[in-house]
Short mmCIF file of C-alpha atoms in Angstrom, two decimals:
data_model
loop_
_atom_site.label_atom_id
_atom_site.label_comp_id
_atom_site.label_asym_id
_atom_site.label_seq_id
_atom_site.Cartn_x
_atom_site.Cartn_y
_atom_site.Cartn_z
CA MET A 7 0.00 0.00 0.00
CA THR A 8 2.86 2.36 0.89
CA ARG A 9 4.46 1.71 -2.46
CA ARG A 10 1.20 2.45 -4.31
CA ILE A 11 0.86 5.76 -2.49
CA PHE A 12 4.45 6.60 -3.39
CA TRP A 13 3.79 5.98 -7.07
CA CYS A 14 0.56 8.02 -7.01
CA VAL A 15 2.43 10.99 -5.51
CA LEU A 16 5.25 10.58 -8.00
CA LEU A 17 2.86 10.43 -10.96
CA THR A 18 1.17 13.63 -9.82
CA ALA A 19 4.54 15.35 -9.50
CA LEU A 20 5.43 14.32 -13.03
CA LEU A 21 2.16 15.74 -14.29
CA LEU A 22 3.24 19.09 -12.91
CA ILE A 23 6.44 18.87 -14.96
CA GLY A 24 4.37 18.89 -18.15
CA PRO A 25 5.06 17.35 -21.54
CA GLU A 26 6.58 20.54 -22.90
CA ARG A 27 9.49 20.23 -20.49
CA ALA A 28 10.32 16.64 -21.27
CA THR A 29 11.15 16.20 -24.92
CA ALA A 30 12.45 13.16 -26.63
CA VAL A 31 15.26 15.22 -28.15
CA GLU A 32 16.64 16.07 -24.73
CA HIS A 33 17.01 12.42 -23.92
CA GLY A 34 18.12 11.29 -27.36
CA ASP A 35 15.06 9.13 -28.10
CA VAL A 36 14.25 8.14 -31.66
CA ILE A 37 10.50 7.90 -31.96
CA HIS A 38 9.26 7.58 -35.54
CA LYS A 39 10.23 7.68 -39.16
CA LYS A 40 9.26 10.56 -41.43
CA ASP A 41 9.95 10.80 -45.18
CA GLY A 42 12.29 7.85 -44.95
CA THR A 43 14.35 9.36 -42.15
CA TRP A 44 14.26 8.63 -38.46
CA VAL A 45 13.42 11.79 -36.55
CA PHE A 46 12.83 12.82 -32.98
CA LYS A 47 9.36 13.44 -31.69
CA ASN A 48 9.27 16.95 -30.23
CA THR A 49 7.10 16.06 -27.24
CA GLU A 50 6.74 12.99 -25.14
CA ASP A 51 4.51 12.14 -22.26
CA PRO A 52 6.75 12.55 -19.18
CA VAL A 53 4.88 10.05 -17.04
CA LEU A 54 4.96 7.25 -19.60
CA LYS A 55 8.58 8.06 -20.37
CA PHE A 56 9.47 7.83 -16.69
CA MET A 57 7.72 4.47 -16.41
CA ARG A 58 9.63 3.15 -19.39
CA ASP A 59 13.03 4.57 -18.42
CA THR A 60 12.80 3.10 -14.92
CA GLY A 61 11.70 -0.29 -16.22
CA TRP A 62 8.25 0.02 -14.67
CA ILE A 63 6.75 -0.77 -18.09
CA THR A 64 8.33 -2.33 -21.18
CA THR A 65 9.13 -0.39 -24.33
CA GLU A 66 6.43 -2.37 -26.12
CA LYS A 67 3.88 -1.35 -23.50
CA TYR A 68 5.05 2.25 -23.80
CA PHE A 69 4.37 2.32 -27.55
CA THR A 70 1.06 0.51 -27.14
CA VAL A 71 -0.24 2.99 -24.56
CA SER A 72 1.18 6.00 -26.42
CA SER A 73 -0.77 5.02 -29.52
CA GLN A 74 -4.11 4.75 -27.71
CA THR A 75 -5.18 8.31 -28.54
CA GLY A 76 -7.45 9.92 -31.11
CA ASN A 77 -9.33 7.29 -33.10
CA ASN A 78 -7.25 4.54 -31.47
CA TRP A 79 -8.49 5.14 -27.95
CA ILE A 80 -10.11 2.39 -25.92
CA GLU A 81 -13.64 3.69 -25.88
CA PRO A 82 -15.27 3.57 -22.43
CA ALA A 83 -18.84 2.35 -22.10
CA ASP A 84 -20.21 5.89 -21.63
CA ALA A 85 -18.38 7.38 -24.63
CA ILE A 86 -21.58 8.05 -26.57
CA LEU A 87 -23.48 9.22 -23.50
CA ASN A 88 -21.14 11.99 -22.40
CA VAL A 89 -18.92 14.50 -24.18
CA ARG A 90 -15.50 13.04 -24.85
CA ARG A 91 -13.49 15.58 -22.84
CA GLU A 92 -15.21 14.24 -19.71
CA VAL A 93 -13.99 10.67 -20.12
CA ASP A 94 -10.85 10.81 -22.30
CA TRP A 95 -7.52 11.07 -20.53
CA ARG A 96 -4.42 8.92 -20.32
CA ARG A 97 -4.87 6.19 -17.70
CA TYR A 98 -1.54 6.42 -15.85
CA LEU A 99 -2.75 4.40 -12.89
CA LYS A 100 -4.02 1.58 -15.09
CA THR A 101 -0.74 1.53 -17.04
CA GLY A 102 1.36 1.56 -13.87
CA LEU A 103 -0.60 -1.36 -12.43
CA HIS A 104 -0.16 -3.37 -15.68
CA LEU A 105 -3.91 -3.83 -16.11
CA PRO A 106 -5.12 -5.44 -19.35
CA ASP A 107 -6.85 -3.43 -22.10
CA TRP A 108 -10.23 -4.92 -21.24
CA LEU A 109 -10.07 -3.40 -17.74
CA ASP A 110 -10.34 0.39 -17.29
CA LEU A 111 -9.35 2.25 -14.13
CA GLY A 112 -9.29 6.02 -13.69
CA LEU A 113 -9.23 8.51 -10.83
CA GLU A 114 -10.19 12.18 -10.93
CA GLN A 115 -10.01 14.83 -8.25
CA ARG A 116 -10.99 18.49 -8.46
CA THR A 117 -10.42 21.07 -5.73
CA ARG A 118 -11.89 24.54 -5.97
CA VAL A 119 -11.89 27.64 -3.79
CA GLU A 120 -14.77 30.03 -4.38
CA SER A 121 -16.27 33.01 -2.61
CA TYR A 122 -18.75 35.83 -3.11
CA ASP A 123 -20.11 38.71 -1.07
CA HIS A 124 -23.53 40.28 -0.55
CA PRO A 125 -25.62 37.09 -0.87
CA TRP A 126 -29.19 37.56 -2.11
CA ARG A 127 -30.99 34.22 -1.60
CA VAL A 128 -33.86 33.99 0.89
CA VAL A 129 -32.32 30.89 2.51
CA GLN A 130 -29.19 32.91 3.33
CA VAL A 131 -30.95 35.44 5.59
CA PRO A 132 -29.54 33.73 8.75
CA GLY A 133 -26.03 34.70 7.62
CA ASN A 134 -26.92 38.39 8.01
CA GLY A 135 -25.18 39.25 4.75
CA ALA A 136 -21.79 37.68 5.53
CA PRO A 137 -19.71 36.53 2.50
CA ASP A 138 -19.96 32.87 1.52
CA THR A 139 -16.59 31.15 1.07
CA GLN A 140 -16.24 27.42 0.48
CA ILE A 141 -13.82 24.75 -0.73
CA PRO A 142 -15.78 22.20 -2.81
CA LEU A 143 -14.06 18.88 -3.46
CA ARG A 144 -15.21 16.44 -6.14
CA SER A 145 -13.58 13.00 -6.42
CA ARG A 146 -14.41 10.30 -8.96
CA VAL A 147 -13.30 6.74 -9.57
CA ARG A 148 -14.05 4.81 -12.77
CA LEU A 149 -13.87 1.05 -13.19
CA GLY A 150 -14.80 -0.41 -16.57
CA LEU A 151 -14.87 -3.91 -18.05
CA GLY A 152 -14.94 -4.97 -21.67
CA GLY A 153 -12.46 -2.69 -23.48
CA ASN A 154 -13.64 -2.11 -27.05
CA GLY A 155 -15.77 -5.24 -27.00
CA PRO A 156 -19.51 -5.41 -27.69
CA VAL A 157 -20.44 -6.07 -24.03
CA ARG A 158 -19.16 -3.63 -21.44
CA PHE A 159 -19.77 -2.54 -17.86
CA LEU A 160 -18.96 0.68 -16.09
CA PHE A 161 -18.97 1.81 -12.48
CA GLU A 162 -18.27 5.44 -11.68
CA GLY A 163 -18.41 6.63 -8.10
CA GLN A 164 -18.44 10.26 -7.04
CA ASP A 165 -17.89 11.97 -3.71
CA SER A 166 -18.84 15.65 -3.47
CA ARG A 167 -18.17 17.67 -0.33
CA SER A 168 -17.76 21.33 0.45
CA PHE A 169 -15.90 22.76 3.41
CA LEU A 170 -17.21 26.03 4.79
CA LEU A 171 -14.74 28.80 5.50
CA SER A 172 -17.34 31.38 6.48
CA GLY A 173 -19.52 29.45 8.93
CA ALA A 174 -22.73 27.50 8.40
CA ALA A 175 -25.10 30.44 8.86
CA GLY A 176 -25.89 31.91 5.48
CA SER A 177 -23.66 29.57 3.45
CA PHE A 178 -25.34 28.09 0.41
CA GLN A 179 -25.26 24.31 0.69
CA ASN A 180 -27.68 21.69 -0.58
CA ASN A 181 -27.62 18.63 -2.82
CA THR A 182 -26.22 20.70 -5.68
CA THR A 183 -23.00 21.19 -3.71
CA VAL A 184 -22.83 18.14 -1.40
CA ASN A 185 -23.46 14.46 -2.19
CA GLU A 186 -21.20 12.11 -0.27
CA PHE A 187 -19.85 9.01 -1.99
CA ASP A 188 -22.38 7.30 -4.21
CA ALA A 189 -22.74 5.50 -7.53
CA LEU A 190 -22.85 8.15 -10.23
CA GLN A 191 -22.92 5.55 -13.03
CA LEU A 192 -23.42 1.79 -12.86
CA PHE A 193 -24.63 0.14 -16.04
CA GLY A 194 -24.16 -2.54 -18.65
CA ALA A 195 -23.80 -1.69 -22.35
CA LEU A 196 -24.18 -3.60 -25.60
CA LYS A 197 -22.63 -2.26 -28.81
CA LEU A 198 -23.42 -3.65 -32.26
CA ASP A 199 -21.51 -2.44 -35.33
CA ASN A 200 -22.74 -2.77 -38.90
CA VAL A 201 -26.26 -3.78 -37.90
CA LEU A 202 -27.67 -6.21 -40.50
CA GLY A 203 -25.00 -5.07 -42.94
CA THR A 204 -26.31 -1.48 -43.04
CA GLY A 205 -23.14 0.12 -41.68
CA LEU A 206 -25.10 1.52 -38.76
CA ARG A 207 -24.04 1.26 -35.13
CA THR A 208 -26.46 0.76 -32.28
CA ASP A 209 -25.91 0.87 -28.50
CA PHE A 210 -27.99 -0.16 -25.50
CA HIS A 211 -27.37 1.02 -21.91
CA PHE A 212 -29.23 -0.25 -18.88
CA GLY A 213 -28.65 0.91 -15.30
CA ARG A 214 -27.60 4.26 -13.82
CA TRP A 215 -25.97 6.71 -16.23
CA THR A 216 -25.26 10.37 -16.92
CA SER A 217 -25.58 11.98 -20.32
CA ASP A 218 -25.35 15.07 -22.49
CA PHE A 219 -28.02 15.79 -25.08
CA GLY A 220 -27.51 18.50 -27.71
CA ARG A 221 -26.11 21.71 -26.23
CA ARG A 222 -27.01 20.42 -22.73
CA ARG A 223 -29.67 23.08 -22.00
CA LEU A 224 -32.26 20.47 -20.95
CA ILE A 225 -30.15 17.37 -20.14
CA GLY A 226 -26.48 17.60 -19.19
CA ARG A 227 -23.73 16.01 -17.16
CA ASN A 228 -22.81 18.89 -14.87
CA ASN A 229 -19.14 19.76 -15.20
CA PHE A 230 -18.78 22.88 -13.03
CA ARG A 231 -21.35 22.14 -10.35
CA ASN A 232 -20.02 20.00 -7.51
CA THR A 233 -22.73 17.33 -7.87
CA THR A 234 -24.03 15.64 -11.01
CA ASN A 235 -27.43 14.65 -12.42
CA SER A 236 -27.88 10.95 -13.18
CA PHE A 237 -30.71 8.64 -14.22
CA ASP A 238 -31.78 5.04 -13.64
CA GLY A 239 -33.23 3.30 -16.66
CA PHE A 240 -32.75 2.41 -20.30
CA HIS A 241 -31.02 4.26 -23.17
CA TRP A 242 -30.74 3.31 -26.84
CA GLN A 243 -29.11 4.91 -29.83
CA ILE A 244 -28.60 4.12 -33.50
CA GLY A 245 -26.59 6.15 -35.97
CA GLN A 246 -24.10 6.41 -38.81
CA GLU A 247 -20.60 7.62 -37.91
CA GLN A 248 -20.79 11.38 -37.33
CA LEU A 249 -23.64 11.94 -39.83
CA TRP A 250 -26.73 11.31 -37.75
CA ARG A 251 -28.05 9.50 -34.72
CA LEU A 252 -31.34 8.81 -33.00
CA ARG A 253 -31.58 8.31 -29.23
CA ALA A 254 -34.39 7.22 -26.93
CA PHE A 255 -34.60 6.68 -23.19
CA VAL A 256 -36.95 5.89 -20.31
CA VAL A 257 -35.62 6.64 -16.82
CA GLU A 258 -36.35 7.56 -13.25
CA PRO A 259 -34.21 10.61 -12.33
CA VAL A 260 -31.87 9.89 -9.41
CA ILE A 261 -32.71 11.85 -6.27
CA ARG A 262 -29.49 13.04 -4.65
CA ASN A 263 -29.11 12.86 -0.87
CA THR A 264 -26.32 14.81 0.76
CA GLU A 265 -25.32 12.00 3.18
CA GLN A 266 -27.54 8.96 2.54
CA LEU A 267 -27.46 6.80 -0.58
CA ASP A 268 -29.13 8.29 -3.64
CA HIS A 269 -32.34 6.68 -4.80
CA GLN A 270 -35.07 6.87 -7.39
CA ASN A 271 -38.82 7.21 -7.03
CA SER A 272 -41.34 5.29 -9.09
CA LYS A 273 -43.57 8.39 -9.06
CA SER A 274 -41.00 10.30 -11.11
CA LEU A 275 -40.61 9.24 -14.73
CA PHE A 276 -38.65 10.93 -17.53
CA TRP A 277 -38.55 9.78 -21.16
CA GLY A 278 -37.77 11.11 -24.58
CA THR A 279 -36.34 10.84 -28.09
CA TYR A 280 -33.56 12.97 -29.58
CA PHE A 281 -32.50 13.14 -33.25
CA GLN A 282 -29.31 14.79 -34.52
CA ASP A 283 -28.36 15.37 -38.17
CA HIS A 284 -24.88 16.52 -39.25
CA HIS A 285 -25.07 16.07 -43.03
CA PHE A 286 -24.57 19.79 -43.70
CA PRO A 287 -21.94 21.54 -41.53
CA TRP A 288 -23.66 24.91 -42.03
CA PHE A 289 -27.12 23.53 -41.23
CA GLN A 290 -26.81 20.92 -38.48
CA MET A 291 -30.07 20.05 -36.79
CA ASP A 292 -31.46 18.58 -33.57
CA ALA A 293 -35.11 17.71 -32.96
CA TYR A 294 -36.46 16.29 -29.71
CA TYR A 295 -39.37 15.36 -27.53
CA LEU A 296 -39.02 15.03 -23.73
CA GLY A 297 -41.74 13.88 -21.33
CA LEU A 298 -41.78 14.33 -17.55
CA ASN A 299 -44.25 12.99 -15.01
CA ASP A 300 -42.99 13.96 -11.53
CA ARG A 301 -45.45 13.27 -8.71
CA ARG A 302 -43.02 12.29 -5.93
CA VAL A 303 -43.53 15.28 -3.60
CA ALA A 304 -46.47 15.43 -1.20
CA ASN A 305 -47.58 18.89 -2.28
CA VAL A 306 -49.82 18.28 -5.28
CA ALA A 307 -49.33 21.87 -6.43
CA ASN A 308 -45.69 20.98 -7.26
CA HIS A 309 -46.46 17.94 -9.39
CA ARG A 310 -45.01 18.39 -12.87
CA THR A 311 -46.45 16.74 -15.97
CA TYR A 312 -44.97 18.25 -19.12
CA SER A 313 -44.25 17.49 -22.72
CA THR A 314 -41.32 19.47 -24.12
CA PHE A 315 -40.91 19.77 -27.90
CA GLY A 316 -37.88 21.48 -29.37
CA GLY A 317 -35.34 21.90 -32.10
CA ARG A 318 -31.90 23.35 -32.70
CA LEU A 319 -30.12 24.63 -35.82
CA TYR A 320 -26.45 25.50 -35.73
CA LYS A 321 -23.08 25.80 -37.40
CA ASP A 322 -19.92 25.16 -35.41
CA PRO A 323 -17.26 27.91 -35.11
CA LYS A 324 -14.34 27.78 -37.57
CA PRO A 325 -11.57 30.34 -38.21
CA GLY A 326 -12.52 32.85 -40.87
CA GLU A 327 -16.20 31.91 -40.83
CA PRO A 328 -19.40 33.06 -39.12
CA HIS A 329 -21.35 30.66 -36.94
CA TYR A 330 -24.78 30.56 -35.37
CA GLU A 331 -27.10 28.62 -33.10
CA ILE A 332 -30.87 28.78 -32.74
CA GLU A 333 -32.75 26.65 -30.22
CA THR A 334 -36.40 26.76 -29.28
CA ALA A 335 -38.31 24.56 -26.81
CA TRP A 336 -42.01 24.55 -25.93
CA GLN A 337 -43.66 22.98 -22.89
CA ILE A 338 -47.30 22.00 -22.48
CA GLY A 339 -48.94 20.11 -19.62
CA THR A 340 -49.85 20.79 -16.02
CA THR A 341 -48.22 22.00 -12.81
CA GLY A 342 -50.41 20.57 -10.06
CA ALA A 343 -53.94 21.49 -11.10
CA THR A 344 -52.69 24.44 -13.15
CA ASP A 345 -52.26 24.44 -16.92
CA HIS A 346 -48.63 24.74 -17.93
CA PHE A 347 -47.52 26.51 -21.11
CA ALA A 348 -43.96 27.82 -21.32
CA TYR A 349 -41.15 28.27 -23.82
CA LEU A 350 -37.45 28.93 -24.29
CA ASN A 351 -35.75 30.71 -27.18
CA HIS A 352 -32.01 30.98 -27.66
CA LEU A 353 -29.92 32.75 -30.32
CA ASP A 354 -26.14 32.90 -30.89
CA LEU A 355 -24.47 34.85 -33.71
CA GLY A 356 -20.71 34.85 -33.90
CA TYR A 357 -17.56 35.10 -35.97
CA THR A 358 -14.16 33.48 -35.50
CA PHE A 359 -11.34 35.63 -36.85
CA ASP A 360 -8.50 33.94 -38.72
CA LEU A 361 -5.91 35.87 -36.73
CA PRO A 362 -3.32 35.06 -34.06
CA TRP A 363 -5.07 33.76 -30.93
CA THR A 364 -8.14 33.00 -33.19
CA PRO A 365 -10.43 35.50 -31.40
CA ARG A 366 -14.12 34.54 -31.41
CA LEU A 367 -16.88 37.13 -30.88
CA VAL A 368 -20.36 35.87 -30.01
CA PHE A 369 -23.62 37.73 -29.38
CA HIS A 370 -26.26 35.93 -27.29
CA TYR A 371 -29.93 36.34 -26.59
CA ASP A 372 -32.05 34.08 -24.33
CA TYR A 373 -35.70 34.29 -23.39
CA ALA A 374 -37.18 31.82 -20.90
CA SER A 375 -40.84 32.52 -20.19
CA GLY A 376 -42.20 33.36 -16.73
CA ASP A 377 -45.59 33.33 -15.05
CA ARG A 378 -47.49 36.45 -16.06
CA GLU A 379 -50.16 36.42 -13.36
CA PRO A 380 -49.91 34.18 -10.25
CA GLY A 381 -53.17 32.42 -9.40
CA ASP A 382 -54.76 32.82 -12.82
CA GLY A 383 -54.83 29.07 -13.49
CA GLN A 384 -52.01 29.28 -16.06
CA ASN A 385 -48.35 28.63 -15.23
CA GLY A 386 -45.90 30.13 -17.71
CA SER A 387 -42.57 29.47 -15.94
CA PHE A 388 -40.22 27.50 -18.19
CA ASP A 389 -38.63 24.41 -16.57
CA THR A 390 -35.07 23.71 -17.71
CA LEU A 391 -35.47 20.06 -16.58
CA PHE A 392 -31.98 18.59 -16.03
CA GLY A 393 -29.99 21.11 -18.03
CA SER A 394 -26.70 22.85 -17.43
CA ARG A 395 -26.18 26.65 -17.20
CA ASN A 396 -22.47 27.05 -16.66
CA PHE A 397 -21.42 27.20 -20.32
CA GLU A 398 -23.54 30.22 -21.30
CA PHE A 399 -24.94 32.03 -18.25
CA THR A 400 -22.61 32.13 -15.24
CA ARG A 401 -20.51 29.76 -13.15
CA THR A 402 -22.82 27.65 -11.04
CA GLY A 403 -21.58 25.94 -7.83
CA ILE A 404 -22.35 28.23 -4.89
CA TRP A 405 -22.76 31.19 -7.30
CA GLY A 406 -25.11 30.84 -10.31
CA PRO A 407 -27.85 33.43 -9.65
CA PHE A 408 -29.46 33.08 -13.10
CA TYR A 409 -31.65 30.15 -14.15
CA ARG A 410 -33.28 29.32 -17.44
CA THR A 411 -36.73 30.42 -16.24
CA ASN A 412 -38.50 33.81 -16.12
CA LEU A 413 -35.49 35.48 -17.71
CA GLN A 414 -34.47 37.44 -20.74
CA THR A 415 -30.87 38.34 -21.35
CA PRO A 416 -28.85 39.78 -24.23
CA GLY A 417 -25.08 39.62 -24.03
CA TRP A 418 -21.76 39.06 -25.74
CA ARG A 419 -18.45 37.32 -25.14
CA VAL A 420 -14.96 37.24 -26.64
CA ILE A 421 -12.84 34.08 -26.48
CA VAL A 422 -9.15 33.91 -27.42
CA THR A 423 -6.67 31.01 -27.42
CA PRO A 424 -3.09 32.37 -27.13
CA THR A 425 -1.85 28.77 -27.13
CA PRO A 426 -3.69 25.52 -27.89
CA ASN A 427 -3.99 24.74 -24.18
CA LEU A 428 -4.85 28.22 -22.87
CA LEU A 429 -8.30 29.79 -23.23
CA LEU A 430 -9.16 33.33 -22.09
CA GLU A 431 -12.70 34.65 -22.05
CA ILE A 432 -14.62 37.80 -21.18
CA LYS A 433 -18.42 37.86 -21.00
CA HIS A 434 -21.00 40.59 -20.46
CA ARG A 435 -24.73 40.03 -20.10
CA VAL A 436 -27.68 42.21 -19.11
CA TRP A 437 -30.39 40.49 -17.08
CA PHE A 438 -34.16 41.08 -16.83
CA LEU A 439 -37.08 39.15 -15.46
CA ALA A 440 -39.39 38.04 -18.25
CA GLN A 441 -42.38 38.63 -15.93
CA SER A 442 -42.22 41.01 -12.97
CA LYS A 443 -44.62 39.02 -10.73
CA ASP A 444 -42.89 35.65 -10.98
CA PHE A 445 -39.97 34.30 -8.93
CA PHE A 446 -36.39 35.33 -9.71
CA GLY A 447 -34.88 31.94 -10.57
CA GLN A 448 -34.47 29.77 -7.48
CA SER A 449 -33.50 32.66 -5.20
CA GLY A 450 -36.86 32.56 -3.42
CA LEU A 451 -37.34 36.27 -4.23
CA ARG A 452 -40.69 37.34 -5.60
CA ASP A 453 -42.79 40.48 -5.79
CA PRO A 454 -46.37 39.34 -6.53
CA THR A 455 -47.37 42.98 -7.15
CA GLY A 456 -44.81 43.46 -9.92
CA GLN A 457 -43.91 46.91 -8.57
CA SER A 458 -40.22 46.01 -8.20
CA GLY A 459 -39.82 45.93 -11.96
CA THR A 460 -37.71 43.56 -14.01
CA SER A 461 -34.16 44.99 -14.01
CA LEU A 462 -31.76 42.46 -12.44
CA GLY A 463 -28.66 44.37 -13.56
CA GLN A 464 -25.67 43.18 -15.58
CA ASP A 465 -22.55 41.15 -14.99
CA VAL A 466 -19.02 41.02 -16.35
CA GLU A 467 -17.07 37.79 -16.09
CA LEU A 468 -13.44 36.92 -16.76
CA ARG A 469 -12.16 33.35 -17.07
CA ALA A 470 -8.86 31.62 -17.81
CA GLN A 471 -8.58 27.87 -18.46
CA TRP A 472 -5.16 26.29 -18.77
CA ALA A 473 -4.89 22.58 -19.58
CA LEU A 474 -1.31 21.46 -19.11
CA ASN A 475 -2.42 18.19 -20.67
CA PRO A 476 -5.63 16.06 -20.56
CA ASN A 477 -4.60 14.90 -17.07
CA LEU A 478 -4.07 18.26 -15.39
CA ASP A 479 -5.91 21.55 -15.83
CA PHE A 480 -6.48 24.80 -13.99
CA ASP A 481 -9.50 27.09 -14.04
CA PHE A 482 -9.71 30.66 -12.71
CA GLY A 483 -12.54 33.18 -12.84
CA TYR A 484 -13.93 36.44 -11.53
CA ALA A 485 -17.38 38.02 -11.92
CA HIS A 486 -18.88 41.32 -10.87
CA TRP A 487 -22.66 41.58 -10.74
CA PHE A 488 -23.98 45.14 -10.95
CA LYS A 489 -27.38 44.58 -9.36
CA GLY A 490 -30.36 46.32 -10.93
CA SER A 491 -33.22 48.37 -9.54
CA TYR A 492 -35.22 45.20 -8.72
CA PHE A 493 -33.04 44.69 -5.65
CA ASP A 494 -33.62 48.24 -4.37
CA SER A 495 -37.35 47.63 -3.99
CA PRO A 496 -38.45 47.56 -0.31
CA ILE A 497 -40.48 44.41 -1.07
CA ILE A 498 -37.36 42.59 -2.28
CA ILE A 499 -34.99 44.05 0.34
CA ALA A 500 -37.27 42.68 3.07
CA GLN A 501 -36.73 39.13 1.72
CA MET A 502 -32.94 39.24 1.35
CA PRO A 503 -29.98 38.99 3.76
CA THR A 504 -28.57 42.31 4.97
CA GLY A 505 -26.83 44.10 2.09
CA GLY A 506 -28.26 41.75 -0.52
CA ASN A 507 -29.08 44.71 -2.76
CA LYS A 508 -25.39 45.66 -3.09
CA ASP A 509 -23.25 44.52 -6.02
CA SER A 510 -21.64 41.09 -5.63
CA ASP A 511 -18.13 39.93 -6.51
CA TYR A 512 -17.36 36.26 -7.12
CA PHE A 513 -14.06 34.49 -7.72
CA PHE A 514 -12.93 30.92 -8.01
CA ALA A 515 -9.74 28.97 -8.57
CA ALA A 516 -9.71 25.25 -9.35
CA VAL A 517 -7.30 22.46 -10.20
CA ARG A 518 -8.24 19.03 -11.59
CA VAL A 519 -6.00 15.97 -11.70
CA ARG A 520 -6.85 12.76 -13.57
CA ILE A 521 -4.72 9.62 -13.59
#
């Protein structure tokens, strides 16, 4: 055990060295042949090189593992469920333990420090306006069986905790920040290539899984938040390479408990179909239907029975070309005994300049409907279901004041990449309530008279992401929220912690290690 700990510490230290500092040329290694001549490879993975040079692994094993990238990677069982950057990194621990290709083992740990002042949520009134500072920790372990075979299994456990630096009173903590060790994914998968000679691939997943659908506005595997949505049930997909695919699922959403084991409830059912077409790069398309029947809470007024229909058109960013994205989603059904009719509209227009640092300018507009008149028998508040907000609104975690409901917001952002592994971003958005009498997100704030208006203010956010390699990355950010006139209303001030109407500053710093 002591030896294993030693190697884990050593591997982490080597990660900090970085591939750029350990080149094959420096050590006189001949790597591959180009144009008939043997040449040196200009970069080499320092951890694998160390293992080989010390005899921990053979040269043959070194070349085998080094080649398992790109299209040659050993695809994990959740590869088509989640975006690749979430599951693709070099498995140093597996390599060091000499595990076979059919067995996958990976560890991930993220530590973040984050803080903000002048809290605004109703639940934070006991803190009397004190700043909220926390250290969230998220640890994951992955164990997979089956390699690239047709039958595979995956277990992924996650432990999410958050240590308070500012005291319990007024700190924002719930099951979005804390969920002690539990099964995040546990499922079996069946993959069939070239179904009936058609060239199509189909996959079946049964058990507990996480997933990303489309741009992740309605279903997403949370990557900034400290806890993660997951589902128990069945998932199926069929498709042709990168051209198109059709997905369907029937699940019970997992109910996260901060300390006890997570569970599902037979009175909560979620199902849907999702089609994606990529035949035309300038006119890619998604179309979907999602159904939700959630009757697990005792209060009948909070029962949710919706059908959500939607579609998305988009073109991906490329240097020297414009890009766009349009998504619209419409919900019909009931909330308790009240009719439910709500909608979401999203628009992106951008251009990526073919210049050094490839600057990308994007203009955004989002409208998520709200409830026009409480008690009128019609609920108009859009429900974002199990979607993610981090990528286009604000950082979530203990921050995240803006939700995809009762909101309209124009904005813009500029993204530059000085080096392939460094991304810098500045964002500015202006925020309004869509309806003045409805709740402001999940803050608990509401003025049923509508006299407080709709101006929530504007925010400016800076972010820097530096990925030393797929196994080690850093993330830093700062946001200033200029609060609008809505928060100066006596009706709203009476609901907030002391000083909640003042501008808020938020910062975070995070490091993630994967082995």
